[in-house]
Amino acid sequence: MDNLSHLPDDLLLRILSLNTTKEAMATSLLSKRWRSLWTLVPGLSYDHSNHNGDYKSFTQFVYRSFLSNKAPILEHLHLSLGPDCPSVDIGLWINLALSRRVSELHIHIVIPYPKKVSVTLPSSMYTSENLQRLSLTNCVFLDGPVHVLLPSLKTLSLKTVTYTDNTSLQIFLSGCPNLEVLSVEDRYDGPPMDVIVVVPSLQRLHMSHGNIETRGTYVLDVPSLKSLEIRDSARCNFRQIENMPELVNARVCFGASSTHEFLKALTSVRRLTLTQPFTLKSELLHMKQVVNPCGIIFNQLVHLDLRTFAVGWWDLLICMLQYSPNLRFLKLIDVAIYFSDMDNPSGWKPPSSVPECLLHSVEAFEWFQYKGRQVDREMATYVLKNALRLKTATFSTRLTDMGEKCQMLKELESVATASPSAQILFD
């Protein structure tokens, strides 16, 4: 505490703002200097779990501390609330924060499974001139006809919210002309939902759809997008996907077979991760049924990550190598734990000609959790024997049997590499 006492008030206030308001208020007992310092903290953070489910005590504390706060501008309000917290109180707290020109608002409703409770938010939240960051979890989204105008909003996170209809998200986004970061995670048990994102200013987009039983439609028109992550366990359709000329990073995880048109919009990407979500073995599709890039040229692609647990990953890898002429970094990641019949898969054949990237650009090859299966050995050997500019090939394994591990390493070291300067490393 002696060390903290020498710090200026501005820095102490920043430190206090990292804690809940209850924790910040407790510091008033430390000394005379700390007695009123917590009232100047430029943010308020409340967690209902700190009050042992006593909502009367919790709401009284929120109102008391809210009215005691004397910060010139309230920078953020964080609310972590239980399902029994009245919507009227939540609305009043949000309105109090908005009247204080709050710029960051996080509303998290904690709902124990399988209970389903949604909290309606005040319409004033959708017309704030000062709000820059908004995060909603388990809330009703646009309950009824609401005018949306959030000119300062830069970051929006929507996690398992309840949409009143299929146009709610589209209506909301149309009122966010300067939005740069968007994250949308659907309810795992929710109905099918169309995701329509038409935001010219958007730079980062994360979408996750966890319900394998429901289907929806994607419409994306985001010409300024630089980073994209999509995780879709269902078989969603891509009705309209516009080009993304500014895209740099993309992570694509699909359980669908309708991704060819989508991949055509990723041709400007520099770093790409492709994978298939974990599912039951009986439900696995061949990887090229899921992600089929054939005929799509990835001229800008420099770094490719591929998860190797899905059936047919070897065919997808060869296809990606053939259509990525400037690839420099190749990383394979095997997270499979139970597909025993994949130990000796059949049907893989090397391409008739060596991919251009192996001859001219690939410098680094990494295989995380290498298992040494037949197809693994064949693929590793193919890369090592054909990558003329390879500098490093790094393999890591979780094998605990030292005999098996040594045998695996000897097999790799015995491969005659095409690049005389290539180093084979074991992590």
mmCIF file of N, CA and C in Angstrom, residues 246-300:
data_model
loop_
_atom_site.group_PDB
_atom_site.id
_atom_site.type_symbol
_atom_site.label_atom_id
_atom_site.label_comp_id
_atom_site.label_asym_id
_atom_site.label_seq_id
_atom_site.Cartn_x
_atom_site.Cartn_y
_atom_site.Cartn_z
ATOM 1 N N GLU A 246 -9.755 -5.556 -49.051
ATOM 2 C CA GLU A 246 -8.809 -5.139 -48.014
ATOM 3 C C GLU A 246 -8.497 -6.259 -47.025
ATOM 4 N N LEU A 247 -9.069 -7.444 -47.231
ATOM 5 C CA LEU A 247 -8.954 -8.524 -46.250
ATOM 6 C C LEU A 247 -7.514 -9.001 -46.106
ATOM 7 N N VAL A 248 -7.067 -9.111 -44.841
ATOM 8 C CA VAL A 248 -5.707 -9.564 -44.543
ATOM 9 C C VAL A 248 -5.730 -10.925 -43.856
ATOM 10 N N ASN A 249 -6.578 -11.088 -42.829
ATOM 11 C CA ASN A 249 -6.646 -12.325 -42.053
ATOM 12 C C ASN A 249 -8.047 -12.924 -42.116
ATOM 13 N N ALA A 250 -8.118 -14.248 -42.271
ATOM 14 C CA ALA A 250 -9.418 -14.928 -42.266
ATOM 15 C C ALA A 250 -9.284 -16.286 -41.595
ATOM 16 N N ARG A 251 -10.238 -16.587 -40.698
ATOM 17 C CA ARG A 251 -10.340 -17.902 -40.060
ATOM 18 C C ARG A 251 -11.716 -18.454 -40.413
ATOM 19 N N VAL A 252 -11.736 -19.581 -41.119
ATOM 20 C CA VAL A 252 -12.984 -20.134 -41.633
ATOM 21 C C VAL A 252 -13.171 -21.538 -41.077
ATOM 22 N N CYS A 253 -14.240 -21.733 -40.304
ATOM 23 C CA CYS A 253 -14.560 -23.040 -39.742
ATOM 24 C C CYS A 253 -15.998 -23.360 -40.114
ATOM 25 N N PHE A 254 -16.183 -24.326 -41.036
ATOM 26 C CA PHE A 254 -17.504 -24.598 -41.579
ATOM 27 C C PHE A 254 -17.890 -26.062 -41.451
ATOM 28 N N GLY A 255 -19.191 -26.267 -41.210
ATOM 29 C CA GLY A 255 -19.766 -27.590 -41.326
ATOM 30 C C GLY A 255 -20.621 -27.665 -42.566
ATOM 31 N N ALA A 256 -20.438 -26.723 -43.478
ATOM 32 C CA ALA A 256 -21.298 -26.616 -44.654
ATOM 33 C C ALA A 256 -20.574 -27.037 -45.914
ATOM 34 N N SER A 257 -21.341 -27.271 -46.965
ATOM 35 C CA SER A 257 -20.757 -27.640 -48.250
ATOM 36 C C SER A 257 -20.976 -26.543 -49.284
ATOM 37 N N SER A 258 -21.440 -25.382 -48.840
ATOM 38 C CA SER A 258 -21.786 -24.312 -49.780
ATOM 39 C C SER A 258 -20.838 -23.135 -49.643
ATOM 40 N N THR A 259 -19.538 -23.412 -49.587
ATOM 41 C CA THR A 259 -18.583 -22.352 -49.285
ATOM 42 C C THR A 259 -17.782 -21.887 -50.488
ATOM 43 N N HIS A 260 -17.989 -22.462 -51.668
ATOM 44 C CA HIS A 260 -17.151 -22.105 -52.810
ATOM 45 C C HIS A 260 -17.294 -20.630 -53.153
ATOM 46 N N GLU A 261 -18.522 -20.134 -53.237
ATOM 47 C CA GLU A 261 -18.730 -18.725 -53.556
ATOM 48 C C GLU A 261 -18.140 -17.826 -52.481
ATOM 49 N N PHE A 262 -18.230 -18.287 -51.241
ATOM 50 C CA PHE A 262 -17.662 -17.491 -50.160
ATOM 51 C C PHE A 262 -16.144 -17.388 -50.295
ATOM 52 N N LEU A 263 -15.492 -18.500 -50.591
ATOM 53 C CA LEU A 263 -14.031 -18.485 -50.716
ATOM 54 C C LEU A 263 -13.569 -17.579 -51.849
ATOM 55 N N LYS A 264 -14.387 -17.416 -52.870
ATOM 56 C CA LYS A 264 -14.028 -16.524 -53.974
ATOM 57 C C LYS A 264 -13.887 -15.086 -53.502
ATOM 58 N N ALA A 265 -14.552 -14.746 -52.404
ATOM 59 C CA ALA A 265 -14.460 -13.387 -51.869
ATOM 60 C C ALA A 265 -13.220 -13.192 -51.005
ATOM 61 N N LEU A 266 -12.440 -14.269 -50.798
ATOM 62 C CA LEU A 266 -11.272 -14.192 -49.916
ATOM 63 C C LEU A 266 -9.958 -14.132 -50.677
ATOM 64 N N THR A 267 -10.000 -13.852 -51.959
ATOM 65 C CA THR A 267 -8.780 -13.961 -52.769
ATOM 66 C C THR A 267 -7.720 -12.935 -52.409
ATOM 67 N N SER A 268 -8.067 -11.900 -51.668
ATOM 68 C CA SER A 268 -7.068 -10.908 -51.272
ATOM 69 C C SER A 268 -6.423 -11.233 -49.932
ATOM 70 N N VAL A 269 -6.871 -12.297 -49.265
ATOM 71 C CA VAL A 269 -6.393 -12.606 -47.924
ATOM 72 C C VAL A 269 -4.911 -12.975 -47.935
ATOM 73 N N ARG A 270 -4.199 -12.567 -46.872
ATOM 74 C CA ARG A 270 -2.779 -12.877 -46.735
ATOM 75 C C ARG A 270 -2.544 -14.020 -45.753
ATOM 76 N N ARG A 271 -3.407 -14.164 -44.767
ATOM 77 C CA ARG A 271 -3.287 -15.264 -43.807
ATOM 78 C C ARG A 271 -4.647 -15.937 -43.678
ATOM 79 N N LEU A 272 -4.669 -17.261 -43.882
ATOM 80 C CA LEU A 272 -5.929 -17.998 -43.924
ATOM 81 C C LEU A 272 -5.841 -19.253 -43.069
ATOM 82 N N THR A 273 -6.861 -19.464 -42.235
ATOM 83 C CA THR A 273 -6.993 -20.683 -41.445
ATOM 84 C C THR A 273 -8.261 -21.400 -41.876
ATOM 85 N N LEU A 274 -8.131 -22.671 -42.242
ATOM 86 C CA LEU A 274 -9.272 -23.483 -42.674
ATOM 87 C C LEU A 274 -9.427 -24.669 -41.741
ATOM 88 N N THR A 275 -10.660 -24.913 -41.314
ATOM 89 C CA THR A 275 -10.901 -26.055 -40.449
ATOM 90 C C THR A 275 -12.362 -26.447 -40.527
ATOM 91 N N GLN A 276 -12.660 -27.624 -39.990
ATOM 92 C CA GLN A 276 -14.027 -28.118 -39.885
ATOM 93 C C GLN A 276 -14.326 -28.286 -38.408
ATOM 94 N N PRO A 277 -15.497 -27.894 -37.913
ATOM 95 C CA PRO A 277 -15.777 -28.006 -36.480
ATOM 96 C C PRO A 277 -15.813 -29.455 -36.035
ATOM 97 N N PHE A 278 -15.423 -29.692 -34.772
ATOM 98 C CA PHE A 278 -15.543 -31.023 -34.198
ATOM 99 C C PHE A 278 -17.000 -31.449 -34.194
ATOM 100 N N THR A 279 -17.246 -32.672 -34.578
ATOM 101 C CA THR A 279 -18.601 -33.207 -34.555
ATOM 102 C C THR A 279 -18.488 -34.713 -34.413
ATOM 103 N N LEU A 280 -19.596 -35.402 -34.423
ATOM 104 C CA LEU A 280 -19.551 -36.849 -34.327
ATOM 105 C C LEU A 280 -18.896 -37.444 -35.558
ATOM 106 N N LYS A 281 -18.165 -38.517 -35.361
ATOM 107 C CA LYS A 281 -17.461 -39.147 -36.468
ATOM 108 C C LYS A 281 -18.404 -39.496 -37.609
ATOM 109 N N SER A 282 -19.603 -39.944 -37.294
ATOM 110 C CA SER A 282 -20.552 -40.339 -38.333
ATOM 111 C C SER A 282 -21.048 -39.156 -39.143
ATOM 112 N N GLU A 283 -20.856 -37.927 -38.613
ATOM 113 C CA GLU A 283 -21.358 -36.748 -39.299
ATOM 114 C C GLU A 283 -20.292 -36.049 -40.125
ATOM 115 N N LEU A 284 -19.051 -36.549 -40.077
ATOM 116 C CA LEU A 284 -17.974 -35.864 -40.776
ATOM 117 C C LEU A 284 -18.145 -35.930 -42.289
ATOM 118 N N LEU A 285 -17.935 -34.800 -42.929
ATOM 119 C CA LEU A 285 -17.905 -34.745 -44.378
ATOM 120 C C LEU A 285 -16.467 -34.796 -44.842
ATOM 121 N N HIS A 286 -16.267 -35.221 -46.071
ATOM 122 C CA HIS A 286 -14.950 -35.116 -46.670
ATOM 123 C C HIS A 286 -14.584 -33.642 -46.734
ATOM 124 N N MET A 287 -13.329 -33.314 -46.395
ATOM 125 C CA MET A 287 -12.947 -31.909 -46.257
ATOM 126 C C MET A 287 -13.196 -31.111 -47.531
ATOM 127 N N LYS A 288 -12.998 -31.708 -48.694
ATOM 128 C CA LYS A 288 -13.216 -30.961 -49.934
ATOM 129 C C LYS A 288 -14.694 -30.783 -50.246
ATOM 130 N N GLN A 289 -15.564 -31.564 -49.572
ATOM 131 C CA GLN A 289 -16.994 -31.283 -49.665
ATOM 132 C C GLN A 289 -17.335 -30.035 -48.852
ATOM 133 N N VAL A 290 -16.580 -29.827 -47.789
ATOM 134 C CA VAL A 290 -16.841 -28.710 -46.896
ATOM 135 C C VAL A 290 -16.235 -27.426 -47.433
ATOM 136 N N VAL A 291 -14.966 -27.473 -47.790
ATOM 137 C CA VAL A 291 -14.246 -26.298 -48.280
ATOM 138 C C VAL A 291 -13.601 -26.673 -49.603
ATOM 139 N N ASN A 292 -14.150 -26.198 -50.690
ATOM 140 C CA ASN A 292 -13.645 -26.551 -52.013
ATOM 141 C C ASN A 292 -13.104 -25.306 -52.715
ATOM 142 N N PRO A 293 -11.776 -25.104 -52.684
ATOM 143 C CA PRO A 293 -11.199 -23.896 -53.270
ATOM 144 C C PRO A 293 -10.804 -24.047 -54.732
ATOM 145 N N CYS A 294 -11.097 -25.186 -55.339
ATOM 146 C CA CYS A 294 -10.602 -25.458 -56.690
ATOM 147 C C CYS A 294 -10.997 -24.345 -57.666
ATOM 148 N N GLY A 295 -10.023 -23.870 -58.403
ATOM 149 C CA GLY A 295 -10.243 -22.833 -59.396
ATOM 150 C C GLY A 295 -10.133 -21.420 -58.865
ATOM 151 N N ILE A 296 -9.941 -21.270 -57.547
ATOM 152 C CA ILE A 296 -9.823 -19.941 -56.940
ATOM 153 C C ILE A 296 -8.346 -19.655 -56.686
ATOM 154 N N ILE A 297 -7.830 -18.586 -57.249
ATOM 155 C CA ILE A 297 -6.416 -18.258 -57.103
ATOM 156 C C ILE A 297 -6.230 -17.305 -55.928
ATOM 157 N N PHE A 298 -5.396 -17.714 -54.974
ATOM 158 C CA PHE A 298 -5.085 -16.895 -53.806
ATOM 159 C C PHE A 298 -3.704 -16.268 -54.001
ATOM 160 N N ASN A 299 -3.648 -15.240 -54.829
ATOM 161 C CA ASN A 299 -2.362 -14.632 -55.167
ATOM 162 C C ASN A 299 -1.685 -13.954 -53.989
ATOM 163 N N GLN A 300 -2.479 -13.439 -53.042
ATOM 164 C CA GLN A 300 -1.916 -12.691 -51.918
ATOM 165 C C GLN A 300 -1.616 -13.570 -50.705
#
